[in-house]
Every structure is written in structure tokens, then in C-alpha cells.
């Protein structure tokens, strides 16, 4: 009996000592709206800065920056680029991203990785008089993408005078869910 | 070239222990298999292990949108009720019920285990996580089965039956929280 109780105690201690939270990481994002000559939305440019932990993991993975960039974009296909664009609440179809680039940047004494890509819309869209939402989710429940401030939504010349962006934190968001409500409301 | 990563292995290893519905089901199954240790224990454990891997593969290959957590908890509830009843392993229906439950649990645990994927480090995180999760799941069930097998005749098996009633209560408790939409 003593042996069994001992075994229980050892297992419990092992579990307690091993218990810690599921792996999460943060991405600080900036989005840029692109328009054509008719002032229709054609694409959304993304710029993501990975947090130090993930930047370090990638930099120490032994891959070149170009290989890493290709690997990231390949893996992101299955994860829908963590991004869902919604037009008045309905999902907008996008095509394969173009112009992607991964660079190492310095922020203070940190070496971080910054991924930029452009997510083109399948067909251009008049957003005047409507609302565009950007929703970032991670199906593997690890990444949380933050804008923090409306200034990180760059409206560009075409939409600057018409649209207003709003970033609202979502309280108690679950891992992998959108941490913020990102809306761009445009006048007619 | 895939490399072993302790970080992702540990992430996967701890996944079943950090997920309430997984842990409840693993404890329920371990206790039942231990209680019925005379009835083809090795065969049932082996079927369970194969079913976990099949669950991983199905989960990765097809996007199945089931309410996995609900199914896992209902399974745990049934299994613990079987343990409370302390069924006679010589009954023919118990002999086919045990392998079916082992397969069902393995499949559901595999289906509900989605690895951490960091784009760019995809293959490394994915395979190390799955390796950790499989070992975590197998180790938990085996340790619990061994402990339960040692306890199965103690006080005429009452300890295991009391333990199973706690597991049933825990499963019901988590199910209730799920129904009222409280996130865990």
C-alpha cells in the first residue's frame, strides 16, 4: 500500500512540476489598404513583427532568411494566412499572396523578424459606405496578432479621407482567437 | 531534415494533461483497463495506441468538424459508469466492448489533438509535438492502468469504483460547464 501511495505522489509531483501554459506567441501587425484608380480596394498589405521568442527560434533554425520566408508562406497556406477579410460581415475571397519578404530588424536590443506580404482580393471591391473587418485567427491556437492602435491600419491616399479605422481589444479572448476587433468604416 | 526539439516534444507531451476532457478520458480508460486487467489487457492497450495514431492521421488529413470535447466527455462518463458497475470480464459483451472503447477513445483523442504549428518551423513543431502527444497519452494510460491493476482487488475493488464515480462526476461537471458555454 505504501508503494502505491508513493507512486501516486511521484506521479502527482511530476505532473505538477511539468504543468505550464500552452505555447503562445505574439505578432505585432500593421495593415495597409491598396486601391486601384477607381478607388476600389484591391489588396491588403500585411506587415508582421514576430516576438523575440519566435524570432530567435527561426533565426536559430539554421535556415537562410529566404528559405524561412518560403517555408512560412507555404505553411501559412494551410492556416489561411491567419487572416480573414470580411465585408459587412461576409468573408471576402482572396488569392495567393504576392511580394512576400522576411527581414531581420532591430528594435532596441532585440533582433526580430518582420514578414511582409500583400494579400490580393479575388475581385476589386467598393468599400465606400460599408465596413471592412480584418480578423486574425490561428487554428493551431498559438499565435495572437495585435494591431494595438488604429494608427497601425494604414488607409492610403484612396481611403484616407473616406474611412476611419478602429481597433478594439477583445476581453478574455481564447488562444488562437482574434484578440482585437479591427474595423474600417467608410463613408459614401 | 527533421530535428528533435525538446520544447515541442514537451508541448505535445503536456497537451493531454492540460486539456480537461483528455485528462478525464485518459483517467477513466486507465482505471477501466486496470480493473479489467484479466481481459486481454495488452491487446486493448495496443488497439488504443494504434487508434490514437489513426486519429492523428484522420485529423491531419480531413477537416472534421465534430464537437470533440462533448464526445470525449460522454465517452469518459460511460467508461467510468462501466467501472462503477464492475462488470464481469468473462461476459462476452464485455469482451468486445473493451476493445471497442479502447479504439473509440484512441480515435477521439487523436482527432482532438491539433499540433502547434509555427509557420516556417512547421515540420519541426508538427512532428515533435505529435511524438510528445503520443508518448504523453500512452504513458498516462499505461501508468494509470498499472496503478489500477494493482488496486483492483484492494477492498474488493471499492477504491476503483469510488475513483470511477469521481471521474463520472468530473465528466458531468465539465459537460455542464460546456452546456452553459463556460470556457475552460
Coordinates of N, CA, C and O in Angstrom, one line a residue, chain A residues 1 4 7-8 11 15 18-23 25 50 54 57-58 61 63 68 71-72 75-76 78-79 82 138-140 142 174, chain B residues 7-8 10-11 13-15 17-18 60 114-123 129 143-144 147 150-151 154-155 159 163 183-184:
Chain A
X1 N 0.8 -1.2 0.0 CA 0.0 0.0 0.0 C 0.9 1.3 0.0 O 0.6 2.2 -0.7
X4 N 2.2 2.0 -3.4 CA 1.2 2.6 -4.3 C 1.0 4.1 -4.0 O 1.0 4.9 -4.9
X7 N 3.9 5.9 -5.4 CA 3.8 6.0 -6.8 C 2.8 7.1 -7.2 O 3.1 8.0 -8.1
X8 N 1.7 7.2 -6.5 CA 0.7 8.3 -6.8 C 1.3 9.6 -6.5 O 1.2 10.6 -7.3
X11 N 3.8 10.6 -9.2 CA 3.1 10.9 -10.5 C 2.5 12.3 -10.4 O 2.6 13.2 -11.3
X15 N 3.5 15.6 -12.6 CA 2.5 16.4 -13.4 C 2.5 17.8 -13.0 O 2.5 18.7 -13.8
X18 N 5.6 19.6 -14.2 CA 5.6 19.8 -15.7 C 4.6 20.8 -16.2 O 4.7 21.3 -17.3
X19 N 3.5 21.0 -15.3 CA 2.4 21.8 -15.8 C 2.8 23.3 -16.1 O 3.3 24.0 -15.2
X20 N 2.6 23.7 -17.3 CA 2.8 25.1 -17.6 C 1.9 25.4 -18.8 O 1.4 24.5 -19.4
X21 N 1.7 26.7 -19.2 CA 0.8 27.0 -20.2 C 1.2 26.6 -21.6 O 2.3 26.4 -21.9
X22 N 0.2 26.4 -22.4 CA 0.3 26.1 -23.8 C 1.2 27.1 -24.5 O 1.1 28.3 -24.2
X23 N 2.0 26.8 -25.5 CA 2.8 27.7 -26.2 C 2.1 28.8 -26.9 O 1.2 28.5 -27.8
X25 N 2.5 32.8 -28.9 CA 3.4 33.9 -29.3 C 2.6 35.1 -29.8 O 1.5 34.9 -30.2
X50 N 7.4 39.4 -35.5 CA 7.3 38.3 -34.6 C 7.9 38.7 -33.2 O 8.8 39.5 -33.2
X54 N 9.9 33.7 -30.8 CA 9.7 33.0 -32.1 C 10.8 33.5 -33.1 O 11.3 32.7 -33.9
X57 N 13.8 31.5 -32.4 CA 13.6 30.1 -32.8 C 13.9 30.0 -34.3 O 14.6 29.1 -34.8
X58 N 13.4 31.0 -35.1 CA 13.5 31.0 -36.5 C 14.9 31.3 -36.9 O 15.5 30.6 -37.8
X61 N 17.1 28.4 -36.4 CA 16.7 27.1 -37.0 C 17.7 26.6 -38.1 O 17.5 25.5 -38.6
X63 N 18.1 27.8 -41.0 CA 17.7 28.1 -42.4 C 18.1 29.5 -42.8 O 18.1 30.4 -41.9
X68 N 13.5 30.5 -45.0 CA 12.5 30.7 -43.9 C 11.2 31.3 -44.5 O 10.1 30.9 -44.2
X71 N 9.3 28.9 -46.5 CA 8.6 28.0 -45.5 C 7.4 28.6 -44.8 O 6.4 27.9 -44.7
X72 N 7.6 29.8 -44.4 CA 6.5 30.5 -43.7 C 5.3 30.6 -44.6 O 4.1 30.2 -44.3
X75 N 3.6 27.2 -45.2 CA 2.8 26.7 -44.0 C 1.6 27.6 -43.8 O 0.6 27.1 -43.4
X76 N 1.7 28.9 -44.2 CA 0.6 29.8 -44.0 C -0.6 29.5 -44.9 O -1.8 29.8 -44.5
X78 N -2.0 26.6 -45.4 CA -2.9 25.7 -44.7 C -3.6 26.4 -43.5 O -4.7 26.0 -43.1
X79 N -3.0 27.5 -43.1 CA -3.6 28.3 -41.9 C -4.3 29.5 -42.4 O -4.6 30.4 -41.6
X82 N -3.7 33.2 -41.4 CA -4.2 33.7 -40.2 C -5.2 34.8 -40.4 O -5.5 35.5 -39.4
X138 N -5.7 31.8 -35.4 CA -4.7 30.8 -35.6 C -5.4 29.4 -35.3 O -5.6 29.2 -34.1
X139 N -5.6 28.6 -36.3 CA -6.3 27.3 -36.0 C -5.5 26.4 -35.0 O -6.0 25.5 -34.3
X140 N -4.1 26.6 -34.9 CA -3.3 25.8 -34.0 C -3.2 26.5 -32.6 O -2.5 26.0 -31.8
X142 N -1.9 29.2 -31.3 CA -0.6 29.6 -30.7 C -0.3 31.1 -31.0 O 0.2 31.8 -30.1
X174 N -9.7 33.7 -26.3 CA -9.1 32.4 -26.2 C -7.8 32.4 -27.1 O -7.8 33.1 -28.1
Chain B
X7 N 11.4 21.4 -26.8 CA 10.3 22.3 -26.5 C 9.0 21.8 -27.1 O 8.0 21.8 -26.4
X8 N 9.0 21.4 -28.3 CA 7.8 21.0 -29.0 C 7.4 19.6 -28.5 O 6.2 19.3 -28.4
X10 N 7.8 18.5 -25.4 CA 7.2 18.8 -24.1 C 5.8 19.4 -24.3 O 4.9 19.0 -23.6
X11 N 5.7 20.3 -25.3 CA 4.4 20.9 -25.6 C 3.3 19.8 -25.9 O 2.2 19.8 -25.4
X13 N 3.6 16.6 -25.2 CA 3.5 15.6 -24.1 C 2.5 16.2 -23.0 O 1.8 15.4 -22.5
X14 N 2.6 17.5 -22.8 CA 1.7 18.1 -21.8 C 0.3 18.3 -22.3 O -0.6 18.5 -21.5
X15 N 0.1 18.3 -23.6 CA -1.2 18.6 -24.2 C -2.4 17.8 -23.5 O -3.3 18.4 -23.0
X17 N -2.5 16.4 -20.7 CA -2.6 16.6 -19.3 C -3.1 18.0 -19.0 O -3.6 18.2 -17.9
X18 N -3.1 18.9 -20.0 CA -3.6 20.2 -19.8 C -5.0 20.4 -20.3 O -5.6 21.4 -20.0
X60 N -5.3 15.2 -39.4 CA -4.4 15.9 -40.2 C -4.9 15.9 -41.7 O -4.8 16.9 -42.4
X114 N -4.7 18.8 -32.0 CA -4.1 19.5 -33.1 C -2.8 20.1 -32.7 O -2.7 20.9 -31.7
X115 N -1.7 19.8 -33.4 CA -0.4 20.3 -33.0 C -0.2 21.8 -33.2 O -0.9 22.4 -33.9
X116 N 0.8 22.3 -32.4 CA 1.2 23.7 -32.5 C 1.9 23.7 -33.9 O 2.8 22.9 -34.2
X117 N 1.5 24.7 -34.7 CA 2.3 24.9 -36.0 C 2.7 26.3 -36.0 O 1.9 27.3 -36.0
X118 N 4.0 26.5 -36.1 CA 4.6 27.9 -36.3 C 5.0 27.9 -37.7 O 5.9 27.2 -38.1
X119 N 4.3 28.7 -38.5 CA 4.7 28.8 -39.9 C 6.2 29.0 -40.1 O 6.8 29.9 -39.4
X120 N 6.9 28.3 -40.9 CA 8.3 28.4 -41.1 C 9.0 27.3 -40.3 O 10.1 26.9 -40.7
X121 N 8.5 26.9 -39.2 CA 9.1 25.8 -38.4 C 8.1 24.7 -38.4 O 8.1 23.8 -37.5
X122 N 7.2 24.7 -39.4 CA 6.1 23.7 -39.5 C 6.4 22.3 -39.2 O 5.9 21.7 -38.2
X123 N 7.3 21.7 -40.0 CA 7.6 20.3 -39.8 C 8.2 19.9 -38.5 O 7.8 19.0 -37.8
X129 N 5.8 17.7 -31.8 CA 4.6 17.8 -31.0 C 3.8 16.5 -31.0 O 3.4 16.0 -29.9
X143 N 0.4 4.2 -17.1 CA 0.7 4.4 -15.7 C -0.6 4.2 -14.9 O -0.6 3.4 -13.9
X144 N -1.7 4.8 -15.4 CA -3.0 4.6 -14.6 C -3.5 3.2 -14.7 O -4.1 2.7 -13.7
X147 N -1.4 1.2 -12.1 CA -1.9 1.6 -10.7 C -3.2 0.9 -10.4 O -3.4 0.3 -9.4
X150 N -3.1 -2.7 -9.9 CA -2.6 -3.1 -8.6 C -3.7 -2.9 -7.5 O -3.7 -3.6 -6.5
X151 N -4.6 -1.9 -7.8 CA -5.6 -1.6 -6.8 C -6.9 -2.4 -7.0 O -7.8 -2.3 -6.1
X154 N -8.1 -4.5 -4.1 CA -8.0 -4.0 -2.8 C -9.4 -3.6 -2.3 O -10.1 -2.9 -3.0
X155 N -9.7 -3.9 -1.1 CA -11.0 -3.7 -0.5 C -12.1 -4.1 -1.5 O -13.1 -3.4 -1.7
X159 N -12.1 0.8 -4.1 CA -11.3 2.0 -4.3 C -11.5 2.5 -5.8 O -11.7 3.6 -6.1
X163 N -13.2 5.8 -7.2 CA -12.4 6.7 -8.1 C -13.2 6.9 -9.4 O -13.3 8.1 -9.9
X183 N -16.1 28.7 -20.8 CA -14.8 28.1 -21.4 C -13.9 27.7 -20.3 O -13.8 28.3 -19.3
X184 N -13.2 26.6 -20.6 CA -12.2 26.1 -19.6 C -10.8 26.3 -20.1 O -10.5 26.3 -21.2

